[in-house]
XYZ file of C-alpha atoms in Angstrom:
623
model
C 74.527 79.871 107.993
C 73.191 81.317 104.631
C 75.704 80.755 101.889
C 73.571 81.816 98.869
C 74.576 83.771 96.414
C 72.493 86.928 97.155
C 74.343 87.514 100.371
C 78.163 89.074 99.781
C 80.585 88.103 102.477
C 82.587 90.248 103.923
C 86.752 89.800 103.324
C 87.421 88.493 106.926
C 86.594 87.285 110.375
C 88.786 88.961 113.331
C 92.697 88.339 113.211
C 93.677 89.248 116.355
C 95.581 88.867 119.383
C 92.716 89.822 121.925
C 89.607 89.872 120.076
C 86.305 91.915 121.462
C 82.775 89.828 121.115
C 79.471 90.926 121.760
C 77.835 90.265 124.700
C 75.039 87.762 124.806
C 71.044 88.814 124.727
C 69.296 91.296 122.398
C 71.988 94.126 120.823
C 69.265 96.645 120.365
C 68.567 96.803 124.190
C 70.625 99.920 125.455
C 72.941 98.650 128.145
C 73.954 100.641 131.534
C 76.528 103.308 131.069
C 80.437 101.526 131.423
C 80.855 103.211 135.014
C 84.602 102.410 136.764
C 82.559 101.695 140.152
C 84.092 102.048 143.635
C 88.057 101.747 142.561
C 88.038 105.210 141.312
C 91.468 106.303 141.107
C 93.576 109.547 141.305
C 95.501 109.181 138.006
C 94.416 112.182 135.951
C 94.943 112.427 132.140
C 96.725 115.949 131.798
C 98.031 117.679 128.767
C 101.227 117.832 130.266
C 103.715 114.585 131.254
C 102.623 112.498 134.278
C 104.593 112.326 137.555
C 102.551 110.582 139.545
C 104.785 107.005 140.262
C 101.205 104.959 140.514
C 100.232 105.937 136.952
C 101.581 105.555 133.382
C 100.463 106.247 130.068
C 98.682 104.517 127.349
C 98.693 104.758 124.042
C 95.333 104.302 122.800
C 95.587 103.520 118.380
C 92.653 103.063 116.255
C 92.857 101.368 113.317
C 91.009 99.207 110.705
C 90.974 95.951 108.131
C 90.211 96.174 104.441
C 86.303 95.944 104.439
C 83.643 96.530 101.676
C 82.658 100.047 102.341
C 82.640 103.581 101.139
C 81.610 105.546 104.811
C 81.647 103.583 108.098
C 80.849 106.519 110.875
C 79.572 105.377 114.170
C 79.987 106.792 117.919
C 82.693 105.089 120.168
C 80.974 105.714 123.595
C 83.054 103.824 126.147
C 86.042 102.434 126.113
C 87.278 100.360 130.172
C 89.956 98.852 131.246
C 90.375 96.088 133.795
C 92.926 95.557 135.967
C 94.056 92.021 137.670
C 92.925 93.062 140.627
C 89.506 94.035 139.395
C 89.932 97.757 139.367
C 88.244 99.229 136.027
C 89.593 102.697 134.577
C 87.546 104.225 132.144
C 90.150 105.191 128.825
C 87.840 107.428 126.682
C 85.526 109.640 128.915
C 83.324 110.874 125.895
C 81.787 110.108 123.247
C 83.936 109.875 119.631
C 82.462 109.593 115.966
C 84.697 107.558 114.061
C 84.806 106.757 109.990
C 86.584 103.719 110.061
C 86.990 103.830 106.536
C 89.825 106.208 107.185
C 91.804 104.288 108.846
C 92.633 100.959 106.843
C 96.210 102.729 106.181
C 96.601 104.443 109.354
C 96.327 104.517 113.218
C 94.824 107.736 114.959
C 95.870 108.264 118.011
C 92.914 108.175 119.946
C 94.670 109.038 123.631
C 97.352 109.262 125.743
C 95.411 108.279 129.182
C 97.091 108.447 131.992
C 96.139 105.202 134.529
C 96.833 103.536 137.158
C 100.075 100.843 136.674
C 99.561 97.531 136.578
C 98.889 94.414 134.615
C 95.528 94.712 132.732
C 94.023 91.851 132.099
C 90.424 92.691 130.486
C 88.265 95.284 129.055
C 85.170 96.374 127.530
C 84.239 98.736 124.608
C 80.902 100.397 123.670
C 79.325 101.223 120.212
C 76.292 103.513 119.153
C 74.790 102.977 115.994
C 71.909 104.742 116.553
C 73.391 107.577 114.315
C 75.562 105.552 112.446
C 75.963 106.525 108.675
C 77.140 102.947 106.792
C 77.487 103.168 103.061
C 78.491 100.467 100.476
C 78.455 100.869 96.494
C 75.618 99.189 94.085
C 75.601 99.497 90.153
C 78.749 102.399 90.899
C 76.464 104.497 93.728
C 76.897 105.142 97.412
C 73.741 103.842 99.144
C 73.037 104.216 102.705
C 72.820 100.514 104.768
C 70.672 99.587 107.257
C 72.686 97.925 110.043
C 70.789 94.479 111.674
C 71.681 92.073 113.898
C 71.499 88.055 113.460
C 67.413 88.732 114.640
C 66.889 91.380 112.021
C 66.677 93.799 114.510
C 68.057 97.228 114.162
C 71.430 98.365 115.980
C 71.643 100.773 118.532
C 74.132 100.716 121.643
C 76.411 97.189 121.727
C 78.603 96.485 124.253
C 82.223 94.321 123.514
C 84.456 92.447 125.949
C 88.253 92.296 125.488
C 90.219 89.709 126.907
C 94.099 89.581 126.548
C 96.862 86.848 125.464
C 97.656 85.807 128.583
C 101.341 85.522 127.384
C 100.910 89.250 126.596
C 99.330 91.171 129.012
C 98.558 95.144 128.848
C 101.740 96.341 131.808
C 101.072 99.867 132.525
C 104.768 101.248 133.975
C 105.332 104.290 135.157
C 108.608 104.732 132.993
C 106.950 103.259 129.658
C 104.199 104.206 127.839
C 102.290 100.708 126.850
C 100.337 100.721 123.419
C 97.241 99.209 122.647
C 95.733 99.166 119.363
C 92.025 98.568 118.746
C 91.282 97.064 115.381
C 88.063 97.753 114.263
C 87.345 95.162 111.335
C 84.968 96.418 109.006
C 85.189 92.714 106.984
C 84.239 90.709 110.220
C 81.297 88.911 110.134
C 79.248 91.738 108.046
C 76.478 90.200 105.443
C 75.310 92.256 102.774
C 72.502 92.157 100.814
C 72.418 94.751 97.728
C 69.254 92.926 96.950
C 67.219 94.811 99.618
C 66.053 98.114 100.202
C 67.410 99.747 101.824
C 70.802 97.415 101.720
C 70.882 95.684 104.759
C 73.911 94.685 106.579
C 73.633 91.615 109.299
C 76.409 92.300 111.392
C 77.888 91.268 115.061
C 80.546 93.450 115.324
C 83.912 92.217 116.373
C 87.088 94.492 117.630
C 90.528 93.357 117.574
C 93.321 94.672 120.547
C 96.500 94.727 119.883
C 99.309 95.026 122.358
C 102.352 96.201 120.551
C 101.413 95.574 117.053
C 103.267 93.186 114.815
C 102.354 95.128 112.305
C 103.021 98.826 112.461
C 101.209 101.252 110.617
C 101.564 104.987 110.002
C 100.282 107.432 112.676
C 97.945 110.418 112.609
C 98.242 112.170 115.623
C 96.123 115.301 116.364
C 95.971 118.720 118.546
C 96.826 121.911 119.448
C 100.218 123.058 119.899
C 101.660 123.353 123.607
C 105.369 124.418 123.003
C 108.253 123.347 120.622
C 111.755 122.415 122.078
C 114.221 123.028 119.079
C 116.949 121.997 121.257
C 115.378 118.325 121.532
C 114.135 118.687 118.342
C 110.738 118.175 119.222
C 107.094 119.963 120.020
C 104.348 118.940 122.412
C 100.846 118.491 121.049
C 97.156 118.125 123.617
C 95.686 115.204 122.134
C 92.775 115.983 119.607
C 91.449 112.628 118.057
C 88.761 112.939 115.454
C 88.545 116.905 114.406
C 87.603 117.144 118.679
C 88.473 120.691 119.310
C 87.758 119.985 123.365
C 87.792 117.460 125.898
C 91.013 116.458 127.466
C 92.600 112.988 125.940
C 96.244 113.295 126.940
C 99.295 114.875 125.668
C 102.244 114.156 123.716
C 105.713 114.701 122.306
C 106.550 114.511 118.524
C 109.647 114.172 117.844
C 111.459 115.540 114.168
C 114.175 115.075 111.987
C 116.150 116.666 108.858
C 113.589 114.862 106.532
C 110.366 116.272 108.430
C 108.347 118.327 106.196
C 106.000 120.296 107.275
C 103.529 122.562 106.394
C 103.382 125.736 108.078
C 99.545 128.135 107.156
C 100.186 127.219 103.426
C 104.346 127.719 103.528
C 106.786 124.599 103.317
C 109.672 124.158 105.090
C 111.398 120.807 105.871
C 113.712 119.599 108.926
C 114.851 122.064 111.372
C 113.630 124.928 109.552
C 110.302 124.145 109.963
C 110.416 123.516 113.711
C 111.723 126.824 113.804
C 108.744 127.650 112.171
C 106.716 126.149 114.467
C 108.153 127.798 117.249
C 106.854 131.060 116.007
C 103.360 130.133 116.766
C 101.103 130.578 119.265
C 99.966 127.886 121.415
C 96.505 126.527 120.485
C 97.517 126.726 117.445
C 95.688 123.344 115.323
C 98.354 120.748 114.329
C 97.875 117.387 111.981
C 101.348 115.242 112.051
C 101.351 111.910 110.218
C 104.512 110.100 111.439
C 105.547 106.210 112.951
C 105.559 105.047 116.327
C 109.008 103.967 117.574
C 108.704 101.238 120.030
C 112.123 100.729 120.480
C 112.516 104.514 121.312
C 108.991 104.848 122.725
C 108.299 108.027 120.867
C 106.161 109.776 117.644
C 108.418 111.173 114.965
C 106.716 113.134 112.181
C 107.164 112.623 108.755
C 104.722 115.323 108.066
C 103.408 117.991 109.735
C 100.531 120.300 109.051
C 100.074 123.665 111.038
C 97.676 126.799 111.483
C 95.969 127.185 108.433
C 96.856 124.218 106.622
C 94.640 122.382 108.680
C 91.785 121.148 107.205
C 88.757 122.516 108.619
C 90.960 124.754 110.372
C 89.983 128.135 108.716
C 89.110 126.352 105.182
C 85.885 123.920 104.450
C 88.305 120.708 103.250
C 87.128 117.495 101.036
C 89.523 114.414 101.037
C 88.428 111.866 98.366
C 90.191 110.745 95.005
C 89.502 112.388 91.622
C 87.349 109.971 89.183
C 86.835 112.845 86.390
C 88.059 116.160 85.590
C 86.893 119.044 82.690
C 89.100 122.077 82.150
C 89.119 123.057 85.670
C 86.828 121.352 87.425
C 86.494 118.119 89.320
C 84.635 114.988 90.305
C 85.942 113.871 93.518
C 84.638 110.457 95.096
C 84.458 108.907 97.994
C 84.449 112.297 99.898
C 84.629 113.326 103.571
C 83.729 116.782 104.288
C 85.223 118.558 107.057
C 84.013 121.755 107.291
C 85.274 125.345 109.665
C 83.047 124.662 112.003
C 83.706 121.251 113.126
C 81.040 119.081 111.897
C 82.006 115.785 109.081
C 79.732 114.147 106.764
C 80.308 111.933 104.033
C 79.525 112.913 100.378
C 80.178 110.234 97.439
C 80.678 112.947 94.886
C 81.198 116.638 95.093
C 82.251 118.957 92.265
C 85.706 120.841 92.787
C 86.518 123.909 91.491
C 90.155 125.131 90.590
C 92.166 128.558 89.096
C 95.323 129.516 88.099
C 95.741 130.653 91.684
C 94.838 127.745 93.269
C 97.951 126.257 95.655
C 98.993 122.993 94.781
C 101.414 121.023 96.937
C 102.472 116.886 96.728
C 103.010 115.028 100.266
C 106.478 114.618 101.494
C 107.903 116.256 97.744
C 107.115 119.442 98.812
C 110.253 120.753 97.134
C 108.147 119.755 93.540
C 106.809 122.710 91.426
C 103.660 120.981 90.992
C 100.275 123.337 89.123
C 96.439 122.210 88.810
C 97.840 120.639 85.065
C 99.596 118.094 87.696
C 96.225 116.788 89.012
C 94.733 113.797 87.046
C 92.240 111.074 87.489
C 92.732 108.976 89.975
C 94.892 110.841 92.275
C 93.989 111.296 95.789
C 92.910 114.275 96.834
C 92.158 116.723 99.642
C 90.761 120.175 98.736
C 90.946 123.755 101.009
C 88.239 126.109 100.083
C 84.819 127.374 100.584
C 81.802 124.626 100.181
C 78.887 125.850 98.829
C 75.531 123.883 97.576
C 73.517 124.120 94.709
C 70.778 122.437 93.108
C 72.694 118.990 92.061
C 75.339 118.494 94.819
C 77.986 120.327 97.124
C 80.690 122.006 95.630
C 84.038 123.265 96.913
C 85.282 126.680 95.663
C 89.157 126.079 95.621
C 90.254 128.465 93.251
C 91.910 130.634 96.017
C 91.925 127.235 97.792
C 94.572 124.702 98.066
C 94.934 121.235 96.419
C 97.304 118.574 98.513
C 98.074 115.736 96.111
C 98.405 112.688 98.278
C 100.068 109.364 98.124
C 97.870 107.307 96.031
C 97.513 103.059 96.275
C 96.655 101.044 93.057
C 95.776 97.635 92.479
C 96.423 95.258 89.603
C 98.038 92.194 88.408
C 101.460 92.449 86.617
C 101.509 92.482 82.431
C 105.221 92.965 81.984
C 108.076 95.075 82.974
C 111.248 96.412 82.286
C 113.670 98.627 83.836
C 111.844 101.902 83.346
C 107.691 100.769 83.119
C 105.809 98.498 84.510
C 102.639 97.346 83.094
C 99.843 96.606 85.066
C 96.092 95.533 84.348
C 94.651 97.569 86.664
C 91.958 96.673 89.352
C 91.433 99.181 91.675
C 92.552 102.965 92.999
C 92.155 104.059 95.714
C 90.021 100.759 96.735
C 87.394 101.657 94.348
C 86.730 99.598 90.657
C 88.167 101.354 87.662
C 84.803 101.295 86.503
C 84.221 104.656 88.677
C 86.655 106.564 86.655
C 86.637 108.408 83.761
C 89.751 108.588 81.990
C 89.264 111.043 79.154
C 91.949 113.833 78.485
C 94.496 111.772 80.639
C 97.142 111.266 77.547
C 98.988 113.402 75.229
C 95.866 113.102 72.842
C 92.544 110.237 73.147
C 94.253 107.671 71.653
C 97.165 107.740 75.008
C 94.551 107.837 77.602
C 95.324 105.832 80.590
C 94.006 102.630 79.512
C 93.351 100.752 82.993
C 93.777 97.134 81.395
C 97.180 98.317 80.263
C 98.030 100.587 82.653
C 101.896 102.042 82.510
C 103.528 102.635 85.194
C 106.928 104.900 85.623
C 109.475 102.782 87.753
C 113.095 104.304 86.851
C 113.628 106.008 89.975
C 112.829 102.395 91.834
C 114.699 99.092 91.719
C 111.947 96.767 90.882
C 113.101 93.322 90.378
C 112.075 89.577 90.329
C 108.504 90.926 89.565
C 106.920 87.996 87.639
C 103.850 87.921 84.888
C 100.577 88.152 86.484
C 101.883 88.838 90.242
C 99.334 90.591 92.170
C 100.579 94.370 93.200
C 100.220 96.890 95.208
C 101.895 100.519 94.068
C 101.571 103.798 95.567
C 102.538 107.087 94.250
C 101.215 110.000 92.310
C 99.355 110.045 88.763
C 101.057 111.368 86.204
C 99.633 115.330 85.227
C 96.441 115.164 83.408
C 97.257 115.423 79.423
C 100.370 114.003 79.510
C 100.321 110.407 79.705
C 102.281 107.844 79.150
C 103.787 107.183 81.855
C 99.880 107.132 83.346
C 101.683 107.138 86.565
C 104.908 107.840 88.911
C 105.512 104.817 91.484
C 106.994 105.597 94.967
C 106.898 101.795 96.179
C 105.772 98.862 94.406
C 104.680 95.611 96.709
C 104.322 92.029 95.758
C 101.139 90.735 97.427
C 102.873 87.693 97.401
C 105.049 88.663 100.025
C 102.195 90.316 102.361
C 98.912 91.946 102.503
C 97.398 89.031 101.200
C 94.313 87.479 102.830
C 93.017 84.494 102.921
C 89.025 83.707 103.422
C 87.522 80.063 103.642
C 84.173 79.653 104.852
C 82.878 75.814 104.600
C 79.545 74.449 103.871
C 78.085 73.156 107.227
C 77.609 69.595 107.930
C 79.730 66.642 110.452
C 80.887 65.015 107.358
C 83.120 68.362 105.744
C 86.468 68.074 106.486
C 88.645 71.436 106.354
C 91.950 70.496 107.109
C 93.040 67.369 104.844
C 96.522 67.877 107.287
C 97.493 69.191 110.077
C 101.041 69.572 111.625
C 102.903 70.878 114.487
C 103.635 73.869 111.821
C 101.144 73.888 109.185
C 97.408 73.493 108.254
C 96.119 72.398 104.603
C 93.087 73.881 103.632
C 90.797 71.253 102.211
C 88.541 72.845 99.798
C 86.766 70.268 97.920
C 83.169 70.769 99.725
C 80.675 72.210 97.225
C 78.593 75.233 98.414
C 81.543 76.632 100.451
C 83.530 80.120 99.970
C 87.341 79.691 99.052
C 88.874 82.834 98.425
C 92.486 84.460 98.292
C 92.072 88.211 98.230
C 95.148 90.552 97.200
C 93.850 94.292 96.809
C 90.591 93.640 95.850
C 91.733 90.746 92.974
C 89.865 87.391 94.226
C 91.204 83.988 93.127
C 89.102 81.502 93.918
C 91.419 78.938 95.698
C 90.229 75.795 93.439
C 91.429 78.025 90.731
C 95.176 77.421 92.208
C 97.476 74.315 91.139
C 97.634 73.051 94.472
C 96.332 72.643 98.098
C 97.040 75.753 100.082
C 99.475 75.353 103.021
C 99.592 77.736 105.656
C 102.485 78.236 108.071
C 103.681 81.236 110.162
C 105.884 84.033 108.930
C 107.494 84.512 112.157
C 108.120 83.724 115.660
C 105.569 86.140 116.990
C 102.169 86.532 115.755
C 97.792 86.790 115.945
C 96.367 83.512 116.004
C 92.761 83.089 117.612
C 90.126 80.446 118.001
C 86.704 81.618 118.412
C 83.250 79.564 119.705
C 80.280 80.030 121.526
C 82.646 79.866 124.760
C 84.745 82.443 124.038
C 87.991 83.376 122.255
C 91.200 81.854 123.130
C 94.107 84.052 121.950
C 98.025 82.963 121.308
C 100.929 84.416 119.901
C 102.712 80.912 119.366
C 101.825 79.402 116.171
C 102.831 75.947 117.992
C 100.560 76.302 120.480
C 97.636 77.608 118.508
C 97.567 74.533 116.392
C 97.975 72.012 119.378
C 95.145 73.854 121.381
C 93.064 73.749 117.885
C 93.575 70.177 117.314
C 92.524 69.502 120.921
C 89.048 71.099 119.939
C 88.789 69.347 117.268
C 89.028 65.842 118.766
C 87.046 67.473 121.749
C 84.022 67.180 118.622
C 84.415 71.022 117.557
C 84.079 71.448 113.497
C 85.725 74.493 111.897
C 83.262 76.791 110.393
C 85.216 80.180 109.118
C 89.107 80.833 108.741
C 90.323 83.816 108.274
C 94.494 84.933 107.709
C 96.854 87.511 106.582
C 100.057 87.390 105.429
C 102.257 86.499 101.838
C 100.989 83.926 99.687
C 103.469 82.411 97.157
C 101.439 81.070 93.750
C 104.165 79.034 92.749
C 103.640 76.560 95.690
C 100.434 77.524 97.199
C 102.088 78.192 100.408
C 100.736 81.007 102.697
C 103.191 82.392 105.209
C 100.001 83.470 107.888
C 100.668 86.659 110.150
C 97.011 87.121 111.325
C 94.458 84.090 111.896
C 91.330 83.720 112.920
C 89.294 80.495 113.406
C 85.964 80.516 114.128
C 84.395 76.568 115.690
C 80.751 75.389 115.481
C-alpha cells in the first residue's frame, strides 16, 4: 500500500451494514447488462398504490459520506435485487446521473418499486464512469480528476455485489413498505494525487446498504403532483429522482402538518393553507418536498414543500452553491450546480450572480421573515432563479427579476469562548469548503467588523447552548448575518458538539507481521495502538484533523448503542453484524486465524477528555 506523502487519503473506508465490493477481474471491461433472467415477475411499479397481495414496495434512498470533493456525477445504470429463492428483480430500470456531492446531508428518494414479497437476501449495483465528471480543489480551484483503478487503468462500467446482515434481511410485505438505503461513500478507498496532471484518483468503489437506517437523514423526494387529499392532510407525488421529468419510478404519499411550509410559484403559505394551495393545481404540476421518513408511521411528512414555479429548473435556469464574495449587487457563488429549464445539470465552481431591488428573497422554513438582497452575505448558501447567460469569463445568472432562497447553512470550527448570547468560534470551514475561499470584505458595520473567520461570532440567544467547553469541535447551522452588518457574523439555528457525534475516526497502519493495532481487545471495546511510524492516525470532526498521537491518551472505542454497522472486510468477502459483541468475537477469531488489520474506519462521538469513542459505524478492512 503506498503511504507517502504525495498521495491524500480519503476520510473513510465503508461503514456499513451490507457493504457492495467490486467484482474481481479488470473494471474497465464493460460487463453484460444486469438482466432479471427467467423469474420475471408480474409486480409492476405504478404511480398509483399497489394491490397486488404478491408485491410490496420499496423504498429505494440514496445517500452519501463526507468525502473530499467539489462535483461527484456519475450514471447509476442498474440496480437488482435477489431474492432467497434466487429470483432477481431489477429496482431501477434506467439509467440515473447522480452528484453525490449533494447528498452528504440528505437522502433522495430514488424509488418506490413495487416487487415481488419476500426475504431478499442479495443484490448487485452498476456504475458508469465513462461520463463521469469528478472534481476536487488544488491551490483554491476546481480541477477535473481522472478516475483509475488499482492497474492505472481508466474507469468505465463496474459492477458491485450487495450482500445483507443475515440478522437483517431486506422483507418485502405486502402491508409495509421496507427501506433500503444505498450509501455511496465518496471517502472509501479513493487516492488522490494533486501532484499529477490531470489529478488522478485510484479508486475501487465501495457502496454501503442500509436496511432501516440507524441513522436517519432528511429526505428529498421528487415529482409531479397526482392529487392532494386535504381531508388526510396529505398529496400524492409520481416519483421523479434526479431532475427525471419521465420514466416511471413509483409513487408516493406526503404527508403535512401545521408547521409545513411550502412554497407555492413564488407565494408562501404554511400548514393547511398551503395544501389548500396545492389543491388548486393541476396535476403534473413539478413538486420538490424536503421532509423525514417516519418508520414508526411508515410515511414522508414534508417540512418543506416547493411547487410550480418555484421549482428549480422548472420555468427558471437555477444555481445552488454558497456565496464566497459579493460587490454592490453582484455575486460569486461556489461550488455551483446548474440546473437549467430544459433539464440538463452541470457543475460550475464559480458563476457570477446578479441581483435588483426586485429580486425575491425568501429564508427556508422562516418564510414568515422579511428578508431583502442586504440579507445575503458571504458564506450563506445559496440557490438562485433566473436566466443564465454566458459571456467571455464565465456563466452568469440574471436574478434580478429572479429569486434568491437563502438556505440553511453548516459551519465548522473549534470553540473560543461563549456566553449566553455569542459564541465564538475559530472557524474552519462553510459549507465544507476552507475559509480560505471566501472573501469577507463589506461583511461588518465598517472594515474593521468584518467577519474575522479566526474569531468568528456567532448569535446564540434564541438557543440554549450549554456545557460547551474551550476548543470543542462544532458543528452550527443557520443563516449569515445580512452583509454590512456584522457582528453577530452569524444567526445559529442548532449548534452540535462533535464530541457527541459526527465524528470519524481513520487509522490506516504501516504494513508489516510485526505492527500491532489493537494493544487490547475486549468483549466491548478495541484500543487503537498507534505507535507504528509511517501509519495514518486521524480523528476528523468537520474537516478539523487531530492527529490521534496528538491526544493524551490511547483511544478506546466502544458502541453507542445496542444496534449498529460494524463490518469486516478481506479478500473473501465482507462479513456484516449489527451486534457489537459479535463483531469483535468474529474479528478476534480472524485474527488468531493469522489475519492482520490493515484500515479501520468509524463514526460516532468522541469524548477528548478520555479518549473514548462511542463507534456507530465501523469498518475493518484485513490483509
Amino acid at each position: 500500500m503506498n503511504k507517502t506523502t504525495q498521495w491524500l487519503k480519503s476520510l473513510s473506508l465503508a461503514a456499513l451494514l451490507a457493504a457492495l465490493t467490486a467484482c474481481g477481474g479488470d473494471s474497465s471491461k464493460v460487463i453484460d447488462p444486469i438482466d432479471v433472467g427467467t423469474n420475471k415477475t408480474t409486480c409492476e411499479t405504478s404511480d398509483d398504490e399497489n394491490t397486488d397481495p404478491n408485491c410490496g414496495k420499496l423504498l429505494l434512498g440514496i445517500t452519501d459520506a463526507d468525502g473530499d470533493f467539489l462535483n461527484y456525477s456519475v450514471q447509476v445504470t442498474g440496480l437488482e435485487l435477489t431474492r432467497a429463492d434466487g429470483t432477481n428483480v431489477s429496482v431501477l430500470t434506467t439509467n440515473q446521473t447522480v452528484n453525490f456531492v449533494d447528498y452528504v446531508e440528505i437522502s433522495e428518494l430514488a424509488a418506490a418499486a413495487t416487487i415481488p414479497t419476500g426475504v431478499y437476501t442479495s443484490g448487485r449495483i452498476e456504475i458508469d464512469y465513462s461520463d463521469a465528471d469528478i472534481q476536487v480543489e488544488k491551490d483554491g480551484t476546481a480541477v477535473a480528476a481522472s478516475m483509475v483503478d488499482e492497474t492505472g487503468s481508466p474507469l468505465t462500467i463496474t459492477s458491485l455485489e450487495l450482500q445483507f446482515d443475515e440478522t437483517n434481511r431486506l422483507v418485502i410485505a405486502r402491508n409495509r413498505p421496507a427501506m433500503l438505503e444505498l450509501d455511496f461513500n465518496l471517502g472509501a478507498s479513493h487516492q488522490v494525487d494533486l501532484t499529477m496532471d490531470p489529478v488522478t484518483i485510484t479508486t475501487e468503489p465501495y457502496i454501503m446498504a442500509e436496511i432501516d437506517p440507524v441513522i436517519s437523514k432528511e429526505f428529498r423526494v421528487r415529482g409531479p403532483l397526482i392529487r392532494v387529499n386535504q381531508d388526510e392532510s396529505l398529496f400524492r407525488i409520481a416519483v421523479r429522482p434526479f431532475h427525471r421529468r419521465i420514466d416511471r419510478f413509483g409513487g408516493v404519499n406526503i404527508n403535512t402538518n401545521d408547521q409545513t411550509n411550502f412554497e407555492i410559484n413564488g407565494e408562501a403559505f404554511i400548514g393547511a393553507e398551503g395544501l389548500a394551495a396545492m389543491a388548486t393545481l393541476e396535476a403534473e404540476t413539478p413538486t420538490v418536498t424536503l421532509g423525514n421518513f417516519e418508520r414508526n408511521q411508515d410515511r414522508f411528512t414534508a417540512i418543506t414543500v416547493l411547487a410550480g414555479s418555484s421549482v428549480p429548473g422548472a420555468e427558471s435556469d437555477a444555481v445552488r452553491g454558497v456565496v464566497i464574495a459579493r460587490t454592490e449587487n453582484q455575486l460569486t457563488v461556489s461550488g455551483a450546480s446548474l440546473i437549467r429549464t430544459d433539464g440538463s445539470l452541470s457543475f460550475d465552481d464559480q458563476i457570477t450572480v446578479l441581483l435588483s431591488e426586485q429580486t425575491k428573497v425568501t429564508k427556508k422554513r422562516r418564510h414568515q421573515d422579511s428578508v431583502t438582497i442586504s440579507d445575503i452575505s458571504i458564506g450563506q448558501a445559496v440557490t438562485v432563479l433566473g436566466a443564465i447567460t454566458e459571456d467571455s469569463d464565465n456563466q452568469v445568472l440574471d436574478a434580478t427579476d429572479g429569486h434568491v432562497r437563502m438556505r440553511l447553512t453548516a459551519l465548522s470550527g473549534h470553540s473560543l469562548s461563549s456566553d449566553e448570547l455569542t459564541l465564538n468560534v475559530a472557524l474552519q470551514a462553510i459549507q465544507a469548503r476552507q475559509t480560505a475561499n471566501y472573501d469577507f470584505s463589506g461583511t461588518g458595520m465598517d472594515p474593521s467588523f468584518d467577519a474575522d473567520p479566526n474569531h468568528y461570532e456567532i448569535n446564540i440567544g434564541d438557543l440554549l447552548v450549554t456545557n460547551v467547553a474551550d476548543n470543542s469541535p462544532l458543528r452550527v447551522t443557520g443563516f449569515v448575518s445580512p452583509f454590512g452588518s456584522a457582528p453577530a457574523d452569524f444567526d445559529a439555528i442548532s449548534v452540535i458538539d462533535y464530541s457527541e457525534s459526527r465524528s470519524q475516526l481513520l487509522v490506516n497502519w504501516p504494513e508489516g507481521d510485526e505492527v500491532i493495532a489493537f494493544s487490547e481487545i475486549t468483549d466491548t471495546s478495541l484500543t487503537i495502538n498507534s505507535s507504528a511510524e509511517g501509519g495514518i492516525y486521524k480523528l476528523i470532526q468537520g474537516g478539523i484533523r487531530t492527529d490521534l498521537n496528538d491526544l493524551s491518551s490511547a483511544v478506546v472505542i466502544s458502541s453507542s448503542f445496542e444496534r449498529g454497522l460494524f463490518t469486516i472486510k478481506s479478500d473473501s468477502g465482507v462479513s456484516a453484524f449489527s451486534n457489537f459483541a459479535e463483531f469483535i468475537t468474529t474479528l478476534q477469531q480472524r485474527l488468531a486465524e493469522g489475519d492482520s488489520i490493515d484500515l479501520i474506519h468509524g463514526t460516532g462521538g468522541f469524548n477528548h477528555s478520555d479518549s473514548s469513542f462511542n463507534v456507530i459505524k465501523l469498518a475493518v478492512r484485513l490483509n
